[in-house]
Tab-separated table of C-alpha atoms in Angstrom:
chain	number	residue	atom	x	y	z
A	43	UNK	CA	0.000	0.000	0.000
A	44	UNK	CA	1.557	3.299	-1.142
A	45	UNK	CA	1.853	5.614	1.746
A	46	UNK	CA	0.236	8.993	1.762
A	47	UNK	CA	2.709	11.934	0.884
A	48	UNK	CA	2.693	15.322	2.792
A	49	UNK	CA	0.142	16.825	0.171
A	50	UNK	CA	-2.497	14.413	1.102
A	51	UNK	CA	-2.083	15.274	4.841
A	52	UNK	CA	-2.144	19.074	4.045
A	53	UNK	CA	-5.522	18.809	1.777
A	54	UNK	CA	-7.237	16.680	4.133
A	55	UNK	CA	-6.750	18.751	7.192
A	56	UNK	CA	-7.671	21.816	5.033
A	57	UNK	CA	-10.548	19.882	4.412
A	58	UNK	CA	-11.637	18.594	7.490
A	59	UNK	CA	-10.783	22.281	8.955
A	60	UNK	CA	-12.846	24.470	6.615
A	61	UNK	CA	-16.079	21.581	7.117
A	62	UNK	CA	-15.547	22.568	10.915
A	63	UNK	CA	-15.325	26.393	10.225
A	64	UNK	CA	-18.643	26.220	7.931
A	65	UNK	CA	-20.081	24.509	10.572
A	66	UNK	CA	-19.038	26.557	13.490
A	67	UNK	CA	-20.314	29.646	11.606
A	68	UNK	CA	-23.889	28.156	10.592
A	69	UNK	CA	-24.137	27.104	14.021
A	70	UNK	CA	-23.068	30.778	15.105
A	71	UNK	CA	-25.721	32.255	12.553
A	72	UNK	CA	-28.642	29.826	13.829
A	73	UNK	CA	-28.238	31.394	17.657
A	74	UNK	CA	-27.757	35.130	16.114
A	75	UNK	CA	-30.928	34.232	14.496
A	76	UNK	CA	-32.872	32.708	17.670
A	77	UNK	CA	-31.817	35.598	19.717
A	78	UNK	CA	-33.217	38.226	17.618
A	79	UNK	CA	-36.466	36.134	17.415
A	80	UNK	CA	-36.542	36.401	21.217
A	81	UNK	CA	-35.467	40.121	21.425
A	82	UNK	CA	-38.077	41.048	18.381
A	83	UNK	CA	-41.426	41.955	19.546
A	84	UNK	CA	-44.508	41.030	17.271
A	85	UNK	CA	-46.555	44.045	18.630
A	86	UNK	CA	-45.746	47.558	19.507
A	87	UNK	CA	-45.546	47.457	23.513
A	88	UNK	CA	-47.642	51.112	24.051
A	89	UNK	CA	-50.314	49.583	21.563
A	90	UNK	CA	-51.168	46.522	24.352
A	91	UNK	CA	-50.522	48.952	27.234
A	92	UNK	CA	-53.378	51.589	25.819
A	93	UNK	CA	-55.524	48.506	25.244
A	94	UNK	CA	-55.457	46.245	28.244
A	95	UNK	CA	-55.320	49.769	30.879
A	96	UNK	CA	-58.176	49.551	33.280
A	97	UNK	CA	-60.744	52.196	32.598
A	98	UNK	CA	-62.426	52.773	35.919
A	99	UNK	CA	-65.523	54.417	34.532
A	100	UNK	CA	-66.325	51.258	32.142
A	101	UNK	CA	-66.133	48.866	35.404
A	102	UNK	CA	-62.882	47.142	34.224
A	103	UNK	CA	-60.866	44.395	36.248
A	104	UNK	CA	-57.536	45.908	37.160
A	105	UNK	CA	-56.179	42.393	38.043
A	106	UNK	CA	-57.876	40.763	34.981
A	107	UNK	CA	-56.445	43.272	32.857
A	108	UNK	CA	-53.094	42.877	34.270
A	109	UNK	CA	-53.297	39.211	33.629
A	110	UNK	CA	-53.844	40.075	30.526
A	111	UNK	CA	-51.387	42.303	29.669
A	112	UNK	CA	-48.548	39.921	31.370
A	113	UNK	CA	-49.768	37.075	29.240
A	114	UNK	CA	-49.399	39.335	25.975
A	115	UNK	CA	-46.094	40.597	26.728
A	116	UNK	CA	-45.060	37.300	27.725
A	117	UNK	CA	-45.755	36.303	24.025
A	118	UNK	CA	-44.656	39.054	22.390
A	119	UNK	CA	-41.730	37.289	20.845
A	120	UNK	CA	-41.284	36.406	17.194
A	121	UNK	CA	-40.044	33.206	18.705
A	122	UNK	CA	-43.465	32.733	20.086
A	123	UNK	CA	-45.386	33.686	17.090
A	124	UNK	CA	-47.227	30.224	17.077
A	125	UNK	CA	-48.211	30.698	20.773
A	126	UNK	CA	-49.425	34.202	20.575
A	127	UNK	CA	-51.563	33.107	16.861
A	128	UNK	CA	-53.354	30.896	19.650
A	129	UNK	CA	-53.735	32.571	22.137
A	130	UNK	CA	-57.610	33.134	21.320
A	131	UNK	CA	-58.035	29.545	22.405
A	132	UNK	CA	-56.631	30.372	25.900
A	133	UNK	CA	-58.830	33.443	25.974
A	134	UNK	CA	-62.107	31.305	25.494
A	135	UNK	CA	-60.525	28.436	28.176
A	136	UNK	CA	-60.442	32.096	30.609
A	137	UNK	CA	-64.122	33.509	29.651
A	138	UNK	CA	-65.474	29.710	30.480
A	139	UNK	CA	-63.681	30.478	34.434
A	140	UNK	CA	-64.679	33.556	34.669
A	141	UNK	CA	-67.320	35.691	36.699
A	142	UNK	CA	-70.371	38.025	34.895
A	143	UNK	CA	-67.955	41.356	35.648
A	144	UNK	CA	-64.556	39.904	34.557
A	145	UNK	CA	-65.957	38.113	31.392
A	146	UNK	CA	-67.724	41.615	30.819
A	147	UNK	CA	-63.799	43.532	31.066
A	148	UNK	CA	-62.519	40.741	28.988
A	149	UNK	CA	-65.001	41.094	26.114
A	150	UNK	CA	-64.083	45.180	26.325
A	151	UNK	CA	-60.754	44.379	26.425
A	152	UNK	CA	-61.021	42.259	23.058
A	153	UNK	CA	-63.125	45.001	21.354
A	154	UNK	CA	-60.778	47.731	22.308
A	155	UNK	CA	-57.728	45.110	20.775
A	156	UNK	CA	-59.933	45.212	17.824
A	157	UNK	CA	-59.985	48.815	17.393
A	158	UNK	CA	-55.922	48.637	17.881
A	159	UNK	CA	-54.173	49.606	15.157
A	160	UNK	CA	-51.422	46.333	14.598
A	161	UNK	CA	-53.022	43.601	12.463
A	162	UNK	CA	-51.581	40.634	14.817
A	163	UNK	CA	-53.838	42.180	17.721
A	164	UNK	CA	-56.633	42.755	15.551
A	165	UNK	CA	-56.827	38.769	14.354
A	166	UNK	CA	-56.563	37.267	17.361
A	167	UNK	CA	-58.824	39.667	18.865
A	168	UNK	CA	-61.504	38.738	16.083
A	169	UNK	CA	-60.790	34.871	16.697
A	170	UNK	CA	-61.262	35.239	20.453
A	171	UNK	CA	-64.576	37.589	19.378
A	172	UNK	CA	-65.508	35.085	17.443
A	173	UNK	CA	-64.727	31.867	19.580
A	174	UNK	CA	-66.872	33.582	22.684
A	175	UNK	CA	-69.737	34.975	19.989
A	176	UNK	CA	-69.135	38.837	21.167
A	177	UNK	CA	-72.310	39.947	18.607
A	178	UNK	CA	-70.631	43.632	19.359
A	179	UNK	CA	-67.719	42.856	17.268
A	180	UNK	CA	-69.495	41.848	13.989
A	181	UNK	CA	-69.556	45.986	13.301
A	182	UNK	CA	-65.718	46.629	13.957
A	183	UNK	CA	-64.500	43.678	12.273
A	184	UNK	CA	-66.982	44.618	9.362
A	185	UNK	CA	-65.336	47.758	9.301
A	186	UNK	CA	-61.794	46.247	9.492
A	187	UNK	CA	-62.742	44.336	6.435
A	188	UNK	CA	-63.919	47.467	4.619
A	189	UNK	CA	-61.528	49.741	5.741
A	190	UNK	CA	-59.477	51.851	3.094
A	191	UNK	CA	-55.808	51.491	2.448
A	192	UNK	CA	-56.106	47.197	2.916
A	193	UNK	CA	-53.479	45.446	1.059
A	194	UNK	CA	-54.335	44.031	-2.779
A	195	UNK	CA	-55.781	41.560	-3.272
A	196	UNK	CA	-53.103	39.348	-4.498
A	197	UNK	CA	-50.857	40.200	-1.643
A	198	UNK	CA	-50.730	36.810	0.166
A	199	UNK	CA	-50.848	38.694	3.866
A	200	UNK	CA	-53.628	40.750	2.850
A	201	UNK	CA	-55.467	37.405	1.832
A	202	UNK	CA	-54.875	35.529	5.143
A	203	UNK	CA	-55.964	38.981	6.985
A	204	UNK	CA	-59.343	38.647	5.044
A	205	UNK	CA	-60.155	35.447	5.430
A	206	UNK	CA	-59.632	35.569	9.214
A	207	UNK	CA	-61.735	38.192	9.637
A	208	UNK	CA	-64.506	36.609	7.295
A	209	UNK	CA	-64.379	33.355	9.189
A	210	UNK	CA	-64.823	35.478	12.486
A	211	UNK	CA	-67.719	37.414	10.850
A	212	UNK	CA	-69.443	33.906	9.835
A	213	UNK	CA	-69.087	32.843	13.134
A	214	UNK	CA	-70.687	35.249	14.689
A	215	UNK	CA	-73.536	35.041	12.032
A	216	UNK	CA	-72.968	37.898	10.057
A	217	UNK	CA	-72.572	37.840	5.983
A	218	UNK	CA	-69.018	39.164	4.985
A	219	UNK	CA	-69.843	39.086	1.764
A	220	UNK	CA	-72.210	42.445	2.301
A	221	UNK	CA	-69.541	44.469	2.021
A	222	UNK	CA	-68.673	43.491	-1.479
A	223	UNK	CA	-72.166	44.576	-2.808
């Protein structure tokens, strides 16, 4: 068996050392990546603040609200995108524990997410509407669907927006499609 000459050594452990480096640095780029998900927020802070405040004269929950708010900055990760897309269904698990005045602050507290300007607040305010049949939200979520300045129609975010709106419209027995008319 020939032996290997000094060449041979020299291209293999450039080899072996650049596969290492590559992989080093896409390792490297995967946690840079990660940590901006976690450090990213998904909704403007001040938005959920003016939305979830207690408002005294309406009879809000302070500590509901509170709960609230925790629970949305607590999501308010791009890393937790999936979790914070659901969270309508841990809204609805909430309203089913919840007293006559506290389910009353949380519906308020949905309608006044609804009338928040960030789209991500909006759907999942609409789901939750939806999911707990709040009849009051049919009109805002009518006008969301209406409003000027929405996206084309071929824009693939726009379409998504749409249809979650029109599914929460249906399910709370109004016809989306009297808009178009």
């Amino acid at each position: 068996m020939p032996a290997l000459g000094a060449q041979a050594f020299i291209n293999t452990g450039v080899f072996l050392g650049l596969t290492f480096a590559a992989r080093v640095w896409s390792k490297w780029r995967v946690d840079r990546r990660k940590q901006a998900a976690l450090r990213t927020p998904l909704v403007d802070g001040a938005v959920l603040e003016a939305a979830l405040t207690p408002r005294p004269a309406d009879g809000d929950d302070a500590d509901l609200l509170a709960e609230l708010r925790e629970t949305f900055a607590l999501l308010n990760r791009q890393a937790y995108a999936e979790e914070f897309w659901g969270l309508h269904q841990q809204l609805e698990t909430l309203d089913a524990t919840l007293g006559a005045p506290q389910r009353a602050t949380l519906r308020r507290a949905l309608l006044r997410l609804l009338a928040s300007s960030d789209r991500w607040l909006q759907l999942v305010s609409a789901k939750a509407c939806a999911d707990l049949q709040v009849a009051e939200a049919a009109a805002p979520i009518q006008l969301l669907l209406g409003a000027e300045g929405e996206p084309s129609k071929s824009d693939g975010v726009g379409d998504r927006y749409r249809t979650v709106l029109e599914e929460a419209l249906v399910k709370l027995g109004s016809d989306p499609l009297s808009l178009e008319k």
